[in-house]
Short mmCIF file of C-alpha atoms and ligand atoms in Angstrom, two decimals:
data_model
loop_
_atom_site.label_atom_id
_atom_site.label_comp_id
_atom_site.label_asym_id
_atom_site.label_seq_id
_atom_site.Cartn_x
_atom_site.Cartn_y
_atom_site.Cartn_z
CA UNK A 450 183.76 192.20 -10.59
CA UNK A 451 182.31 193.37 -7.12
CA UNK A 452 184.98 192.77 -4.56
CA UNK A 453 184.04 190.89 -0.84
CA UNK A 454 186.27 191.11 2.01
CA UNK A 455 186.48 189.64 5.28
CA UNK A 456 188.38 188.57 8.20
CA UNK A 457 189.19 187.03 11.65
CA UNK A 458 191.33 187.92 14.61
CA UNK A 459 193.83 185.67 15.60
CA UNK A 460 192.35 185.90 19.38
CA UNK A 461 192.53 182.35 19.63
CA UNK A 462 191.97 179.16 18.68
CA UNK A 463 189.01 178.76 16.30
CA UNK A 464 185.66 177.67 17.20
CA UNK A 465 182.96 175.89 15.37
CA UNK A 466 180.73 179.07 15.38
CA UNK A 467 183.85 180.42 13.91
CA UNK A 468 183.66 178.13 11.12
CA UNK A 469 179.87 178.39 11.03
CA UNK A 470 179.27 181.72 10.86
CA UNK A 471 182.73 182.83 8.54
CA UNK A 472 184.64 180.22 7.66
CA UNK A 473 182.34 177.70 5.97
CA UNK A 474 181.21 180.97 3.95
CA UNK A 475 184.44 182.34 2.34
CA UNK A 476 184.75 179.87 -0.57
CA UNK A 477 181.88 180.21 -1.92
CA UNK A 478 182.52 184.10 -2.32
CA UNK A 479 185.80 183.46 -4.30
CA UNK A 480 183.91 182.39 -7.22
CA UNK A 481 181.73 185.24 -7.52
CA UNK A 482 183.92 188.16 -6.46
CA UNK A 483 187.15 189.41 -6.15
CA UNK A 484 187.59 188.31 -2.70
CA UNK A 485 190.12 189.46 -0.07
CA UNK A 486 190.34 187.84 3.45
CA UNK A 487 192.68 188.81 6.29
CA UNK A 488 193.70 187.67 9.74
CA UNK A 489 192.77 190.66 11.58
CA UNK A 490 196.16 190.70 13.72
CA UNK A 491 195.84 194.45 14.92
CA UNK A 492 193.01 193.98 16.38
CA UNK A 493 193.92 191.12 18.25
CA UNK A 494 196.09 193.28 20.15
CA UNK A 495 193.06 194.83 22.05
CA UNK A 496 192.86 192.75 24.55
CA UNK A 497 196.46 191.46 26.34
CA UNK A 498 197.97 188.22 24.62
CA UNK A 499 201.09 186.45 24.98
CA UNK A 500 202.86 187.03 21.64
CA UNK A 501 204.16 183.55 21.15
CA UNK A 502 200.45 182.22 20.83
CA UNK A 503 199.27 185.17 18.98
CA UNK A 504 202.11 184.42 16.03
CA UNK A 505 200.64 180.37 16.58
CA UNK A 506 197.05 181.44 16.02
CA UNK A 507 197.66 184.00 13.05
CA UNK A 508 199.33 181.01 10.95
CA UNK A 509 197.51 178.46 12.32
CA UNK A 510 194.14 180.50 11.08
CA UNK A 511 195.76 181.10 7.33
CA UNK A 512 196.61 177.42 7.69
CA UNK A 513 192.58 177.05 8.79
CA UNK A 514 191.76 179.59 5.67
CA UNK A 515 192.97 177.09 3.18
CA UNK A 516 192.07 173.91 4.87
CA UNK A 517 188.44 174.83 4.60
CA UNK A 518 188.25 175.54 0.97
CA UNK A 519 190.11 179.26 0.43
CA UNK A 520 192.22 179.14 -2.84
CA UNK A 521 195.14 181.54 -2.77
CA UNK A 522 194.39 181.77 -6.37
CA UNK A 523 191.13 183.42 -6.72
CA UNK A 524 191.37 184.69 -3.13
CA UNK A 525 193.69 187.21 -1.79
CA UNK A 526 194.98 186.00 1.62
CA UNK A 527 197.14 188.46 3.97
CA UNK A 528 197.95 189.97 7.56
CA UNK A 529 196.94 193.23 8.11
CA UNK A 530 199.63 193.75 9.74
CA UNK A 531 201.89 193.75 6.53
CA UNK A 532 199.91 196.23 4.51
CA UNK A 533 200.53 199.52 6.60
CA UNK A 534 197.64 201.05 4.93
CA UNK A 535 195.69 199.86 6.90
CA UNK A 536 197.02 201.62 10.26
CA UNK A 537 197.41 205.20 7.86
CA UNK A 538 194.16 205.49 7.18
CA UNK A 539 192.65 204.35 10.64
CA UNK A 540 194.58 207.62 11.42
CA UNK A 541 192.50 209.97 8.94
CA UNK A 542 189.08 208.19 9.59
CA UNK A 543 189.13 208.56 14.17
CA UNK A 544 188.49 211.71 13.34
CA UNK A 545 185.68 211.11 11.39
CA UNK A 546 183.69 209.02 14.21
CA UNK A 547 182.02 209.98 17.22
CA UNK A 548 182.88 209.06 20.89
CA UNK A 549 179.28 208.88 21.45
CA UNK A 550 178.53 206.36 18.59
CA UNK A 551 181.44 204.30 19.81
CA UNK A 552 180.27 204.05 23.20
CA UNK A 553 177.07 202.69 22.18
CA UNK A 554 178.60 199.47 20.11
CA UNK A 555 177.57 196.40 22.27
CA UNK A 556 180.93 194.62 21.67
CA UNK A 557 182.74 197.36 23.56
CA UNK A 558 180.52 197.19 26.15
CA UNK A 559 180.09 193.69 26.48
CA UNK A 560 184.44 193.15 26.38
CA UNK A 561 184.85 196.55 28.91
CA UNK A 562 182.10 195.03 31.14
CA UNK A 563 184.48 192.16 32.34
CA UNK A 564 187.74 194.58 32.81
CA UNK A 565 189.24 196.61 35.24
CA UNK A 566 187.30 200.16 34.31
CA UNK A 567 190.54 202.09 34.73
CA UNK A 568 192.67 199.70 32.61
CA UNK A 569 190.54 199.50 29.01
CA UNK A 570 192.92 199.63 26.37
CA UNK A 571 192.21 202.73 24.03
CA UNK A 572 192.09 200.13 20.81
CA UNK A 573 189.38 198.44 22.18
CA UNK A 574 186.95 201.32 22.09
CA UNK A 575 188.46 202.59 19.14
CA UNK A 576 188.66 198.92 17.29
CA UNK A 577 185.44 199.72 15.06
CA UNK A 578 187.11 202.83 13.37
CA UNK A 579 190.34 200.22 12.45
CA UNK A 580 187.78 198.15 10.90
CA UNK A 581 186.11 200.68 9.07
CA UNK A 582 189.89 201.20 7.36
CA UNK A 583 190.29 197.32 6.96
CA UNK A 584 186.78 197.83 4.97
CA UNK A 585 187.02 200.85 3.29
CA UNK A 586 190.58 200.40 1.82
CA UNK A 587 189.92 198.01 -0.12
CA UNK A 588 186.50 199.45 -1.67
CA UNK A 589 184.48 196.45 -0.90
CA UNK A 590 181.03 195.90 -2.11
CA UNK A 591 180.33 192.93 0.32
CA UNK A 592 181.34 191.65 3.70
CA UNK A 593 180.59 188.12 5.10
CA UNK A 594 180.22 188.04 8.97
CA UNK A 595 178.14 186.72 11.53
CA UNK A 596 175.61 188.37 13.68
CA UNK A 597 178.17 189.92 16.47
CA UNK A 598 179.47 192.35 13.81
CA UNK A 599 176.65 193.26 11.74
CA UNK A 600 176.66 196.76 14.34
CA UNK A 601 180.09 197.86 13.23
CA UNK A 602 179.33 197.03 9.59
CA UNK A 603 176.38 199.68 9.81
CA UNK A 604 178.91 202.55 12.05
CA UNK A 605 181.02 202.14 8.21
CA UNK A 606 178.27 202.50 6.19
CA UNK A 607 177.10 205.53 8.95
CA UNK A 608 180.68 206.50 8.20
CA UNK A 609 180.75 206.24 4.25
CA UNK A 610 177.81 208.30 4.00
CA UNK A 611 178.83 211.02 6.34
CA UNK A 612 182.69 211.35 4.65
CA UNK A 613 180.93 211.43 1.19
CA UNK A 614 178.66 213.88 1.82
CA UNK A 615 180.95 216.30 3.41
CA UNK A 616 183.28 215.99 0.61
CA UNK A 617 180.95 216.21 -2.36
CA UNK A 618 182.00 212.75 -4.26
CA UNK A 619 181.88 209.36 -3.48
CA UNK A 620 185.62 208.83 -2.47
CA UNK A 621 184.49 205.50 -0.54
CA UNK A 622 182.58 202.58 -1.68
CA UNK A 623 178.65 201.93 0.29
CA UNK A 624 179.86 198.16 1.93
CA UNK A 625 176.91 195.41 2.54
CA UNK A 626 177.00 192.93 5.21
CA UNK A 627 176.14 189.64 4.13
CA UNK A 628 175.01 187.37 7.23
CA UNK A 629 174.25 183.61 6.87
CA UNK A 630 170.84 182.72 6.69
CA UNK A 631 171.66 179.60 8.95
CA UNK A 632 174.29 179.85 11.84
CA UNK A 633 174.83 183.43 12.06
CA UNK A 634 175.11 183.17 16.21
CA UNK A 635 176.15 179.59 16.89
CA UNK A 636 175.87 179.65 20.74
CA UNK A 637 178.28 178.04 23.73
CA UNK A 638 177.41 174.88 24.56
CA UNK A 639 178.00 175.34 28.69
CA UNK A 640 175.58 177.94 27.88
CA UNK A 641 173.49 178.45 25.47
CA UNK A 642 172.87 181.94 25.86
CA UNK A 643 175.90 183.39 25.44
CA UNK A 644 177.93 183.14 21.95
CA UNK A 645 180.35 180.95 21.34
CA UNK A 646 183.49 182.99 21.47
CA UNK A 647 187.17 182.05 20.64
CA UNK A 648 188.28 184.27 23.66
CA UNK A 649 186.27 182.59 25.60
CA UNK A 650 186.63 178.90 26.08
CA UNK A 651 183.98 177.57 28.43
CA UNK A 652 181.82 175.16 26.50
CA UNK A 653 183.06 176.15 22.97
CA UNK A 654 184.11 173.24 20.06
CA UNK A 655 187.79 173.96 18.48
CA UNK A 656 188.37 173.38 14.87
CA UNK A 657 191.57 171.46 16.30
CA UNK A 658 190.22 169.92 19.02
CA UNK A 659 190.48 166.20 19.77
CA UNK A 660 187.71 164.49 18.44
CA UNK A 661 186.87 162.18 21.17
CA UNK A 662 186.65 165.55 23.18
CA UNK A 663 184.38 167.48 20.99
CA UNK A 664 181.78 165.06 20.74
CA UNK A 665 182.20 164.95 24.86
CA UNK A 666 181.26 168.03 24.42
CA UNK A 667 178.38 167.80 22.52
CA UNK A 668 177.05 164.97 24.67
CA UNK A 669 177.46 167.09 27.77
CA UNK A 670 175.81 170.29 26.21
CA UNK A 671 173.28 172.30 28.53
CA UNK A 672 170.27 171.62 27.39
CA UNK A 673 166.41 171.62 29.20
CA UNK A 674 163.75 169.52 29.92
CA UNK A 675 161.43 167.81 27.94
CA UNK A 676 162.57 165.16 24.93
CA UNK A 677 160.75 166.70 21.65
CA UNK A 678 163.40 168.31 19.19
CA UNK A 679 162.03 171.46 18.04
CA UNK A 680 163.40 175.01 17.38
CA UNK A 681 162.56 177.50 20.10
CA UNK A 682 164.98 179.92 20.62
CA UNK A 683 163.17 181.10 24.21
CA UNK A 684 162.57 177.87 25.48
CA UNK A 685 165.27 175.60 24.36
CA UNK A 686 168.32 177.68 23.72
CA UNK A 687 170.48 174.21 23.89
CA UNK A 688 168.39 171.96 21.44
CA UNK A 689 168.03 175.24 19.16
CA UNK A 690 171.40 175.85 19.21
CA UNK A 691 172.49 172.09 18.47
CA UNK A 692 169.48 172.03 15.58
CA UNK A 693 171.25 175.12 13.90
CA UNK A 694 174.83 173.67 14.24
CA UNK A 695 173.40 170.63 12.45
CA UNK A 696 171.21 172.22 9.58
CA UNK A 697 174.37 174.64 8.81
CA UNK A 698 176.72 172.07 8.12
CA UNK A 699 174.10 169.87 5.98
CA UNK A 700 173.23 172.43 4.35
CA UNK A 701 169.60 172.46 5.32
CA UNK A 702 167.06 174.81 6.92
CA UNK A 703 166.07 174.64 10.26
CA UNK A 704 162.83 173.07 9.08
CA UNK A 705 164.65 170.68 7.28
CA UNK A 706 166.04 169.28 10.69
CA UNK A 707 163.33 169.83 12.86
CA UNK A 708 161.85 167.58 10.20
CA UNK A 709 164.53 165.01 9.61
CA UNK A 710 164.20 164.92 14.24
CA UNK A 711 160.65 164.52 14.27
CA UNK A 712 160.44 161.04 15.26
CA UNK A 713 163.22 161.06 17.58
CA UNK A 714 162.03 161.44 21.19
CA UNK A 715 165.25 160.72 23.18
CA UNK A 716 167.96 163.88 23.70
CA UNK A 717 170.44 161.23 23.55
CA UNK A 718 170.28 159.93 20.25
CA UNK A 719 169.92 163.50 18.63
CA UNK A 720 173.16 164.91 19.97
CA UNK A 721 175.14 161.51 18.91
CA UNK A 722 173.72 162.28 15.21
CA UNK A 723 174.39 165.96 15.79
CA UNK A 724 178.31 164.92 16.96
CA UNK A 725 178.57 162.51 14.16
CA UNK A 726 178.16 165.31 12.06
CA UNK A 727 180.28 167.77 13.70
CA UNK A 728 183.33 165.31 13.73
CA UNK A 729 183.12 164.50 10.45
CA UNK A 730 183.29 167.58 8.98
CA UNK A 731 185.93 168.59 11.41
CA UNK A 732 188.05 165.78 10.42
CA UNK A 733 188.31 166.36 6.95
CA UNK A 734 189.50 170.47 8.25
CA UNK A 735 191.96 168.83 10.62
CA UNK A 736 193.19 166.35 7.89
CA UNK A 737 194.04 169.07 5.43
CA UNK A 738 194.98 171.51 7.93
CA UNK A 739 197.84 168.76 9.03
CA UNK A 740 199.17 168.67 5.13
CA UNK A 741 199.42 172.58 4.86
CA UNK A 742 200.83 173.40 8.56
CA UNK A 743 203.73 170.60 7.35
CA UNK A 744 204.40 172.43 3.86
CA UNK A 745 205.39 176.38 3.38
CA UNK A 746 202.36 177.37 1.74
CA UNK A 747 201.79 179.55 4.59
CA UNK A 748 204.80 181.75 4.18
CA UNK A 749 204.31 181.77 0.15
CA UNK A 750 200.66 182.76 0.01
CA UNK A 751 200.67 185.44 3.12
CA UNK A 752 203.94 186.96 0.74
CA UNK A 753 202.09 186.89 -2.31
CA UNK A 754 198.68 188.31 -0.59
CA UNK A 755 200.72 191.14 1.15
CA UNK A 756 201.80 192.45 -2.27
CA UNK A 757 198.38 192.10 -4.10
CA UNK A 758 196.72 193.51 -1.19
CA UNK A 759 199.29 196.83 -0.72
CA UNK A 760 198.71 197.71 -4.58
CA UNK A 761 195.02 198.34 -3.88
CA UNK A 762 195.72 199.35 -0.38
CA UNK A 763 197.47 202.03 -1.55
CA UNK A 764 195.56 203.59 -4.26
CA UNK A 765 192.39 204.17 -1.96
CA UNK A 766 195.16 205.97 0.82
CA UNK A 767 196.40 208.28 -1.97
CA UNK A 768 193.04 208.93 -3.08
CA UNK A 769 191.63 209.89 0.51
CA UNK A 770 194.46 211.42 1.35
CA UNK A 771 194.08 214.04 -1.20
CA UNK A 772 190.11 214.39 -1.10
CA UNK A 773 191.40 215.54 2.99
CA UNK A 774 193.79 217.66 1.76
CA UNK A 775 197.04 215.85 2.60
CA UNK A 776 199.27 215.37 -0.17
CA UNK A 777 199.08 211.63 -1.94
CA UNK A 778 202.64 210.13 -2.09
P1 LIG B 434 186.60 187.19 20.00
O1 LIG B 434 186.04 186.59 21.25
O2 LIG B 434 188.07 187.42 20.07
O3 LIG B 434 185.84 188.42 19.56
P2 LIG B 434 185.17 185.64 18.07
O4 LIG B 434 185.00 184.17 18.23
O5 LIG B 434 183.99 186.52 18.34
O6 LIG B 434 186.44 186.06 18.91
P3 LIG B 434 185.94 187.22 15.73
O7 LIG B 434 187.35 187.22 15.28
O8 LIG B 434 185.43 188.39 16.52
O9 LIG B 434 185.68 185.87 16.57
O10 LIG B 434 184.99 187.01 14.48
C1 LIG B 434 185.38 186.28 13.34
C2 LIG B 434 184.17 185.96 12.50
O11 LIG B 434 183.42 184.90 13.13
C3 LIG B 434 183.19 187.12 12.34
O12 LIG B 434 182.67 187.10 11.04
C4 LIG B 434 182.12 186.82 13.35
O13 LIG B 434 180.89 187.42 13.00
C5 LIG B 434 182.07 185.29 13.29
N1 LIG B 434 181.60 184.71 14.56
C6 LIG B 434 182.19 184.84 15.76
N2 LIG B 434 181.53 184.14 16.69
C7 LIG B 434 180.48 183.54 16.06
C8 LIG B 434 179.41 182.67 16.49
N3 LIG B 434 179.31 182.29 17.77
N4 LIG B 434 178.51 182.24 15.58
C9 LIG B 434 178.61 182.62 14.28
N5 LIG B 434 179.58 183.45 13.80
C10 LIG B 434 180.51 183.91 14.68
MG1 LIG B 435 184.15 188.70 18.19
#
């Protein structure tokens, strides 16, 4: 059975492009591979955050992992953080990536932009070689994300092919990025031309947010002149971004709801169907999300994924370890 992995940072409090463009995905991966998911807790550490609401988010997101549809038993669920694997072998690969390809990943550039230039944290420019570990240790054939990573996805395959070669044999596995066909960038709704962004709250919709307040939200959300619903990206970032938020979570192209909006002429009446839909499907998340946050499943299936997770973890280690020359415990 191929194996998919994935993951998200516990940054902060997950959006609905969040859910979108991961979250919705992930169950429908357990059935057809081995699949692993993590909450990326290392790398939330790249940018500063308090630690009391980074240990919220991390169990509030495994709590988020089963309320939308993750099953502890066909999926292995587990901090990176516990598996020290992972922080061993982002040791070996640094030295296998360039400063040069680095500096030209637009996350890092994008994130440094906004900081004090003599105060970015080394992790941050470094943070694609930790996820080339998170990737590679587990030898996975597949990885879900959305749009924003597809970049680092290609610096490990880059990576892959460059360790391989050097060392005669194929010691890591070739991953693929699998990106959603609808809903891979799910936009802010303050502005709909920049992503929606959990560290980065203006205009975003929470997967625990108040429902009165989300579809406030989506009632208030930027969008431009004219009253036709139609998908252009260029033109009318807002309604294109609402359209794709609505045809992701029916299910349906874009076409689809570009149709199923043709005869409505009023910018009004589209978002209410467009927040109808939102809320819905955000209150059956919050509803099971309540039950599991109440119960220690949590703390059982983060124990049980930390152990299933280190066996594997630690078979790749030994193995690169000794294709480097070190000696495999
Ligand atoms: P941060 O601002 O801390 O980077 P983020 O919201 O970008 O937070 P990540 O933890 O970086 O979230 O990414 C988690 C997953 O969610 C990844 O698969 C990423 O591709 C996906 N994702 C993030 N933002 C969006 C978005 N606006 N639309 C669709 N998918 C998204
Ligand atoms: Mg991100």
């Amino acid at each position: 059975m191929k194996r998919s992995l994935s993951a998200v940072k516990p940054t902060g409090k997950l959006t609905l492009g969040n859910y979108i463009g991961a979250l919705k995905n992930f169950p429908s991966f357990q059935n057809e591979y081995d699949n692993f998911i993590f909450v990326a807790d290392l790398h939330a550490l790249t940018l500063p955050i308090d630690p009391e609401y980074l240990r919220n988010n991390t169990r509030d997101l495994v709590a988020l992992y089963l309320a939308c549809g993750l099953d502890p038993n066909k999926t292995t669920i587990f901090l990176q953080s516990d598996v020290s694997e992972h922080s061993e072998l982002n040791s070996i690969l640094q030295n296998y990536l360039y400063m040069g390809e680095l500096s030209r990943m637009t996350q890092f550039k994008d994130k440094s932009q906004k900081m004090n230039q003599n105060a970015i944290g080394l992790g941050l420019f470094a943070y694609p070689v930790l996820m080339c570990a998170d990737i590679l240790l587990y030898d996975a054939d597949v990885v879900p994300i959305g749009e924003d990573q597809k970049q680092h996805v290609e610096l490990c395959r880059d990576l892959v092919h460059r360790f391989n070669t050097r060392y005669q044999k194929d010691v890591f596995v070739m991953p693929e990025p699998t990106i959603p066909h609808v809903g891979a960038r799910i936009m802010s709704l303050s502005d709909p031309t920049k992503k929606m962004s959990k560290s980065d709250e203006k205009g975003d919709i929470f997967l625990l947010e108040d429902l009165k307040s989300i579809e406030k939200k989506i009632m208030r959300a930027t969008t431009d002149l004219g009253s036709d619903i139609y998908f252009d990206k260029e033109n009318k970032p807002g309604i294109s971004n609402l359209l794709t938020v609505y045809a992701s979570l029916k299910d349906i192209t874009i076409d689809e709801a570009t149709e199923h909006f043709k005869d409505c002429h009023r910018y009004g009446d589209f978002k209410k169907e467009v927040a109808a839909v939102v809320c819905e499907e955000i209150k059956k998340i919050q509803d099971r999300y309540n039950e599991i946050i109440a119960s220690n499943l949590v703390d059982e299936v983060l124990k049980e994924g930390a152990e299933k997770a280190k066996k594997v973890a630690k078979e790749t280690l030994k193995r690169v370890q000794q294709t480097v020359g070190i000696y495999g415990k």
